[in-house]
Coordinates of C-alpha atoms in Angstrom, one line a residue:
M1 CA 0.0 -0.1 0.1
T2 CA 1.3 3.2 -0.8
A3 CA 0.3 6.8 0.0
A4 CA 0.4 10.1 -1.5
V5 CA 2.5 12.4 0.6
P6 CA 3.8 16.0 -0.3
S7 CA 7.5 15.9 -1.6
D8 CA 10.2 17.1 0.5
R9 CA 11.7 18.7 -2.6
E10 CA 8.7 20.8 -3.2
T11 CA 9.8 24.5 -4.1
S12 CA 9.0 26.4 -1.1
V13 CA 6.5 29.5 -0.9
E14 CA 9.4 31.6 0.4
A15 CA 11.7 30.8 -2.7
E16 CA 8.9 31.4 -4.9
F17 CA 7.7 34.7 -3.7
S18 CA 11.3 35.6 -3.7
R19 CA 11.7 34.5 -7.3
V20 CA 8.4 36.2 -8.4
V21 CA 9.2 39.5 -6.7
G22 CA 12.8 39.5 -8.1
R23 CA 11.1 38.9 -11.7
F24 CA 8.5 41.3 -12.0
A25 CA 9.6 44.3 -9.6
G26 CA 12.1 45.6 -12.1
P27 CA 9.9 45.5 -15.2
A28 CA 7.2 46.8 -13.1
R29 CA 9.3 49.7 -11.9
G30 CA 10.7 50.3 -15.6
A31 CA 7.2 50.6 -17.3
G32 CA 5.8 52.7 -14.3
L33 CA 8.7 55.2 -14.6
L34 CA 8.5 55.1 -18.3
V35 CA 4.7 56.4 -18.3
I36 CA 5.4 58.8 -15.7
S37 CA 8.4 60.1 -17.6
V38 CA 6.1 60.3 -20.9
F39 CA 3.8 62.7 -18.7
G40 CA 6.8 64.6 -17.6
V41 CA 8.0 65.3 -21.1
L42 CA 4.4 66.6 -21.8
A43 CA 4.6 68.9 -18.8
T44 CA 8.0 70.2 -19.7
P45 CA 8.4 73.8 -21.1
S46 CA 9.2 73.8 -24.8
G47 CA 12.9 75.4 -24.3
A48 CA 13.7 72.0 -22.2
L49 CA 12.2 69.7 -24.4
P50 CA 15.7 68.3 -26.1
L51 CA 16.6 67.5 -22.0
A52 CA 13.2 65.9 -21.6
F53 CA 13.3 63.8 -24.4
G54 CA 17.1 62.5 -23.6
L55 CA 15.6 61.6 -20.2
L56 CA 12.9 59.9 -21.7
A57 CA 15.3 57.7 -23.8
L58 CA 17.2 57.0 -20.7
A59 CA 14.0 55.8 -18.9
L60 CA 13.3 53.7 -22.1
V61 CA 16.7 52.1 -22.3
T62 CA 16.6 51.3 -18.5
A63 CA 13.0 49.9 -18.7
V64 CA 14.2 47.6 -21.7
A65 CA 17.2 46.6 -19.2
E66 CA 15.0 45.9 -16.3
Y67 CA 12.8 44.0 -18.5
V68 CA 15.4 41.7 -19.9
V69 CA 16.9 41.1 -16.2
G70 CA 13.5 40.1 -14.9
K71 CA 13.1 37.7 -18.0
T72 CA 16.6 36.1 -17.9
G73 CA 17.8 36.5 -14.4
R74 CA 21.1 37.9 -15.7
G75 CA 22.6 41.3 -15.4
R76 CA 21.2 42.6 -12.0
P77 CA 24.1 44.9 -11.3
L78 CA 23.9 46.5 -14.4
A79 CA 20.3 47.1 -14.3
F80 CA 20.7 48.5 -10.7
A81 CA 23.2 51.1 -11.7
L82 CA 20.9 52.1 -14.7
T83 CA 18.2 52.5 -12.2
L84 CA 20.0 54.8 -9.9
V85 CA 21.5 56.7 -13.2
R86 CA 17.9 57.4 -14.5
A87 CA 16.7 58.5 -11.0
G88 CA 19.8 60.8 -10.4
A89 CA 19.5 62.3 -13.9
I90 CA 15.7 63.2 -13.8
C91 CA 16.2 64.6 -10.0
G92 CA 19.4 66.4 -11.0
T93 CA 17.7 68.2 -13.8
Q94 CA 14.3 68.7 -11.8
F95 CA 14.5 72.6 -12.1
L96 CA 15.4 72.6 -15.9
T97 CA 12.6 70.4 -16.6
A98 CA 9.7 71.7 -14.1
P99 CA 6.5 73.2 -15.6
E100 CA 6.8 76.4 -13.4
A101 CA 9.9 77.9 -12.3
G102 CA 10.6 77.3 -8.5
E103 CA 8.1 74.5 -8.1
L104 CA 8.5 71.1 -6.7
N105 CA 9.0 68.9 -9.9
Q106 CA 6.5 66.1 -9.3
W107 CA 8.2 64.1 -12.3
A108 CA 11.2 64.1 -10.5
L109 CA 9.8 63.3 -7.0
N110 CA 7.7 60.4 -8.2
V111 CA 10.5 58.9 -10.0
L112 CA 12.6 59.2 -6.8
T113 CA 9.7 57.7 -4.7
L114 CA 8.8 54.9 -6.7
T115 CA 12.7 54.1 -7.3
A116 CA 13.1 53.8 -3.5
I117 CA 9.7 51.7 -2.8
T118 CA 10.8 49.2 -5.5
L119 CA 14.4 48.7 -4.5
Q120 CA 13.2 47.3 -1.1
W121 CA 11.9 44.5 -2.7
E122 CA 15.0 43.5 -4.7
W123 CA 18.1 44.5 -2.7
P124 CA 19.1 44.5 1.2
P125 CA 19.4 47.7 3.2
K126 CA 22.9 47.6 3.0
I127 CA 22.8 48.5 -0.7
T128 CA 19.5 50.4 -0.7
V129 CA 20.2 52.7 2.3
P130 CA 23.4 54.3 0.5
A131 CA 21.7 54.5 -2.8
I132 CA 18.5 56.0 -1.8
A133 CA 20.6 58.7 0.5
C134 CA 22.6 59.7 -2.7
L135 CA 19.3 60.1 -4.6
L136 CA 17.8 62.2 -1.9
A137 CA 20.9 64.4 -2.0
I138 CA 20.6 65.1 -5.4
E139 CA 17.0 65.9 -5.1
V140 CA 16.8 67.6 -1.8
V141 CA 20.1 69.9 -2.0
P142 CA 18.7 72.4 -4.6
L143 CA 15.4 72.8 -2.6
G144 CA 14.7 74.9 -0.1
F145 CA 14.2 73.5 3.8
E146 CA 10.2 73.1 3.5
D147 CA 10.3 71.2 0.3
G148 CA 13.5 69.4 0.9
F149 CA 12.2 68.4 4.5
S150 CA 8.7 67.1 3.1
V151 CA 10.6 65.0 0.3
V152 CA 12.9 63.3 2.7
L153 CA 10.1 62.5 5.1
R154 CA 7.9 61.3 2.3
V155 CA 10.6 59.3 0.9
L156 CA 11.8 57.5 4.1
I157 CA 8.2 56.8 5.3
E158 CA 7.4 55.0 1.9
A159 CA 10.7 53.3 1.7
T160 CA 10.3 51.9 5.3
L161 CA 6.9 51.0 4.9
A162 CA 7.6 48.8 1.6
R163 CA 10.5 47.1 3.2
G164 CA 8.2 46.1 6.1
A165 CA 5.6 44.9 3.9
F166 CA 8.3 42.7 2.0
L167 CA 9.5 41.4 5.5
L168 CA 6.1 40.8 6.6
L169 CA 5.3 38.9 3.3
S170 CA 8.6 36.9 3.8
R171 CA 7.9 36.1 7.3
T172 CA 4.6 34.9 6.3
T173 CA 5.6 32.6 3.4
R174 CA 8.3 31.1 5.7
R175 CA 5.6 30.5 8.0
I176 CA 3.7 28.8 5.8
D177 CA 6.8 26.6 4.7
H178 CA 6.9 25.7 8.1
L179 CA 3.3 24.4 8.2
R180 CA 3.8 22.7 4.8
E181 CA 6.8 21.0 6.4
R182 CA 4.6 19.8 9.5
Q183 CA 1.9 18.8 7.7
A184 CA 4.2 16.7 5.3
R185 CA 5.6 14.9 8.6
L186 CA 2.4 14.3 9.9
T187 CA 1.0 12.7 6.7
R188 CA 4.1 10.5 6.5
E189 CA 3.9 9.5 10.1
E190 CA 0.3 8.7 9.3
S191 CA 1.1 7.0 6.1
L192 CA 3.8 4.7 7.9
A193 CA 1.3 4.0 10.6
V194 CA -1.3 2.9 8.6
E195 CA 1.1 0.9 6.4
R196 CA 2.3 -0.5 9.8
R197 CA -1.2 -1.5 10.6
L198 CA -2.0 -3.3 7.4
Q199 CA 1.3 -5.3 7.5
E200 CA 0.4 -6.4 11.0
R201 CA -3.0 -7.7 9.7
E202 CA -1.5 -9.3 6.9
Y203 CA 1.0 -11.1 8.9
L204 CA -1.4 -12.3 11.1
A205 CA -3.4 -13.7 8.4
V206 CA -0.5 -15.5 7.1
L207 CA 0.1 -16.8 10.4
H208 CA -3.4 -18.1 11.2
D209 CA -3.6 -21.1 9.4
T210 CA -0.2 -22.3 11.3
A211 CA -1.3 -21.6 14.9
A212 CA -4.7 -22.9 14.1
A213 CA -3.3 -26.2 12.8
T214 CA -1.2 -26.4 15.9
F215 CA -4.5 -26.1 18.0
L216 CA -6.4 -28.3 16.0
T217 CA -3.9 -31.1 16.0
V218 CA -3.5 -30.9 19.9
A219 CA -7.4 -31.0 20.2
Q220 CA -7.7 -33.9 17.8
R221 CA -5.1 -36.1 19.7
G222 CA -6.0 -35.2 23.3
E223 CA -4.2 -37.1 25.8
T224 CA -2.3 -39.0 23.1
T225 CA -0.3 -35.9 22.0
D226 CA 3.3 -36.0 22.4
P227 CA 4.4 -33.2 24.7
A228 CA 7.4 -33.0 22.9
E229 CA 5.8 -32.7 19.6
V230 CA 3.8 -29.9 21.1
A231 CA 6.6 -28.1 22.2
G232 CA 8.2 -28.5 18.9
Y233 CA 5.0 -26.8 17.3
A234 CA 4.8 -23.9 19.8
R235 CA 8.7 -23.3 19.1
R236 CA 7.8 -23.1 15.4
D237 CA 5.0 -20.7 15.7
L238 CA 6.7 -18.6 18.4
A239 CA 9.6 -18.3 15.7
I240 CA 6.9 -17.1 13.2
L241 CA 5.3 -14.8 15.4
T242 CA 8.6 -13.1 16.4
G243 CA 9.8 -12.9 12.8
E244 CA 12.9 -15.3 13.6
S245 CA 14.0 -17.6 10.6
G246 CA 14.2 -21.3 11.0
P247 CA 13.3 -24.5 9.0
G248 CA 10.0 -24.7 10.8
S249 CA 8.7 -21.0 10.3
V250 CA 6.7 -22.2 6.9
V251 CA 2.9 -21.7 6.1
D252 CA 0.3 -22.8 3.4
L253 CA 0.5 -20.3 0.7
E254 CA -2.7 -21.2 -1.0
T255 CA -4.6 -20.5 2.3
S256 CA -2.8 -17.3 2.7
L257 CA -3.9 -16.1 -0.9
R258 CA -7.2 -16.9 -0.4
G259 CA -7.7 -14.7 2.2
V260 CA -6.4 -11.9 -0.1
L261 CA -8.7 -13.1 -2.9
A262 CA -11.8 -12.7 -0.6
Q263 CA -11.3 -9.0 -0.5
S264 CA -10.1 -8.7 -4.1
P265 CA -11.6 -5.5 -5.8
V266 CA -11.9 -7.4 -9.0
K267 CA -12.9 -10.9 -9.7
V268 CA -10.2 -13.5 -10.0
D269 CA -10.3 -16.8 -11.8
T270 CA -8.0 -19.0 -10.0
H271 CA -5.9 -21.9 -11.0
W272 CA -4.1 -23.8 -8.4
S273 CA -1.0 -26.2 -8.5
P274 CA -0.1 -28.0 -5.0
V275 CA 2.6 -25.7 -3.7
A276 CA 4.7 -27.0 -0.4
P277 CA 4.7 -24.9 2.6
I278 CA 6.8 -21.9 2.3
P279 CA 8.8 -19.4 4.9
A280 CA 6.2 -17.2 6.4
S281 CA 8.3 -14.0 5.0
A282 CA 8.2 -15.5 1.7
A283 CA 4.5 -16.1 2.1
L284 CA 3.8 -12.7 3.3
A285 CA 5.9 -11.0 0.4
L286 CA 3.8 -13.1 -2.1
V287 CA 0.5 -12.0 -0.2
R288 CA 1.1 -8.4 -0.4
A289 CA 2.4 -8.1 -4.0
V290 CA -0.6 -10.2 -5.2
R291 CA -2.7 -7.9 -3.2
E292 CA -1.0 -4.8 -4.9
A293 CA -1.5 -6.4 -8.2
L294 CA -5.1 -6.8 -8.0
V295 CA -5.2 -3.2 -6.6
N296 CA -3.4 -2.1 -9.8
V297 CA -6.0 -4.0 -12.0
D298 CA -8.8 -2.2 -10.3
R299 CA -7.1 1.3 -10.5
H300 CA -5.6 1.4 -13.7
A301 CA -6.4 -1.6 -16.1
G302 CA -10.1 -0.5 -16.9
V303 CA -11.5 -4.2 -16.5
R304 CA -13.1 -6.0 -13.6
E305 CA -11.5 -9.5 -13.7
A306 CA -8.0 -10.9 -13.5
R307 CA -6.4 -14.5 -13.6
L308 CA -4.3 -15.8 -10.7
T309 CA -2.3 -18.8 -11.3
V310 CA -0.2 -20.5 -8.6
E311 CA 2.6 -23.1 -10.1
D312 CA 4.8 -25.4 -8.0
G313 CA 8.3 -23.6 -7.9
V314 CA 6.8 -21.5 -6.3
R315 CA 5.4 -19.3 -9.2
V316 CA 2.4 -17.0 -8.9
T317 CA 1.0 -15.0 -11.8
V318 CA -1.6 -12.3 -12.1
R319 CA -2.6 -11.4 -15.5
D320 CA -5.3 -9.0 -17.0
E321 CA -6.6 -8.1 -20.3
G322 CA -6.8 -4.3 -19.5
R323 CA -5.4 -1.3 -21.2
G324 CA -1.7 -1.9 -20.3
F325 CA 1.0 0.5 -19.8
D326 CA 4.6 1.2 -20.7
P327 CA 6.9 0.2 -17.4
A328 CA 9.6 2.3 -18.4
K329 CA 7.4 5.4 -18.4
T330 CA 5.8 4.9 -14.9
P331 CA 5.9 8.3 -13.1
A332 CA 7.9 8.4 -10.0
Q333 CA 5.1 8.7 -7.8
R334 CA 3.5 5.6 -8.8
R335 CA 5.7 3.2 -6.6
G336 CA 3.3 0.4 -6.6
V337 CA 4.8 -1.5 -9.0
R338 CA 8.5 -0.6 -8.6
E339 CA 8.4 -0.8 -4.4
S340 CA 5.5 -2.9 -3.4
L341 CA 6.2 -5.8 -6.1
V342 CA 9.5 -5.9 -7.3
E343 CA 11.6 -4.6 -4.2
R344 CA 9.7 -6.5 -1.9
M345 CA 9.8 -9.8 -3.5
A346 CA 13.9 -9.2 -3.7
A347 CA 13.9 -8.5 0.0
A348 CA 12.1 -11.9 0.6
G349 CA 14.7 -13.7 -1.6
G350 CA 12.5 -14.0 -4.8
R351 CA 11.8 -11.8 -7.8
A352 CA 8.9 -10.0 -9.7
E353 CA 8.9 -9.0 -13.2
V354 CA 6.0 -7.0 -14.8
T355 CA 5.0 -7.3 -18.3
S356 CA 3.0 -4.8 -20.4
A357 CA 2.2 -2.6 -23.1
P358 CA -0.5 -0.4 -24.1
G359 CA -3.6 -2.2 -25.4
A360 CA -1.9 -5.7 -24.5
G361 CA -2.9 -6.1 -20.6
T362 CA -0.4 -6.8 -17.7
T363 CA 1.2 -9.9 -16.6
V364 CA 2.9 -9.9 -12.8
E365 CA 5.0 -12.8 -12.4
L366 CA 6.1 -13.6 -8.8
V367 CA 8.9 -16.3 -8.2
W368 CA 10.2 -18.0 -5.0
P369 CA 13.2 -18.4 -4.3
H370 CA 14.8 -16.3 -7.0
E371 CA 15.6 -18.6 -9.9

């Protein structure tokens, strides 16, 4: 039995958040500042239009660079430098492009604030703080105290809020990752517990005929039963129950398999040949393999019946006439064929072979001991 559990290698939410922000922050800033620059050019006095168009061209080149970096992930330092040059050039020429002499140039102010905000999402404070400080100096030094103070206050507040929002989202995504890891761990533990209970039930079913045979022997013989013989039976049963190997730890395969067939999800046409008792560990592996093969018929074959053949040797075959599949293309998450059949039989000293093709049905051959 296998259970689907979240993979430990799934991309974390925090990593995905950082990737998305790193990919889209630059292009979004470039597009936004390009639009702002267009309106800035429209508001520029005619005498300063050549300068304004030059600044617009710089904004266009920088926006293209930011788009390429966002798409490829390469050249981030160059895009960062162009971003600072663009903001510095527009802020440094604010009085030349201002619609009215002496007024605060909204083009420069908007470029400065948008740049300061978006840089918080891409770079750490040790890089953004000096960069924004330089841009503030370029913007504020030519201004009077009142305008300069309001610009500094506005930029600091907006940059701080942007950084705080980024850290809050990062912390939230990290918390989500922790919850996912915890849920995955609980799911794995639950899956292991279910598997363990199933194995215990299967093992007890395999052992049932052995213990029952011992009790029946004692009951039938009554007082004529040899105590030494009963002790031998008891030692054999104890060896099986405790998982110890030994020549006496054998069970009847047919009895064990009939218990599986009684709970089969599909109709099974059976053909039996006499098989000598085999070790409990081998019988248990065969029981699990047959059960998994029948479950796979029910889930994937598209038919409601299968054929079970048991031959001396021991050779057990499960065959269906369903849709079949290509074993070489079995997805990694479909572990039933590979793990429940092949690996389990190998661990018990046998082998399993799965033969199938699209449209040709599937045959599962189980052999013990390994030939």
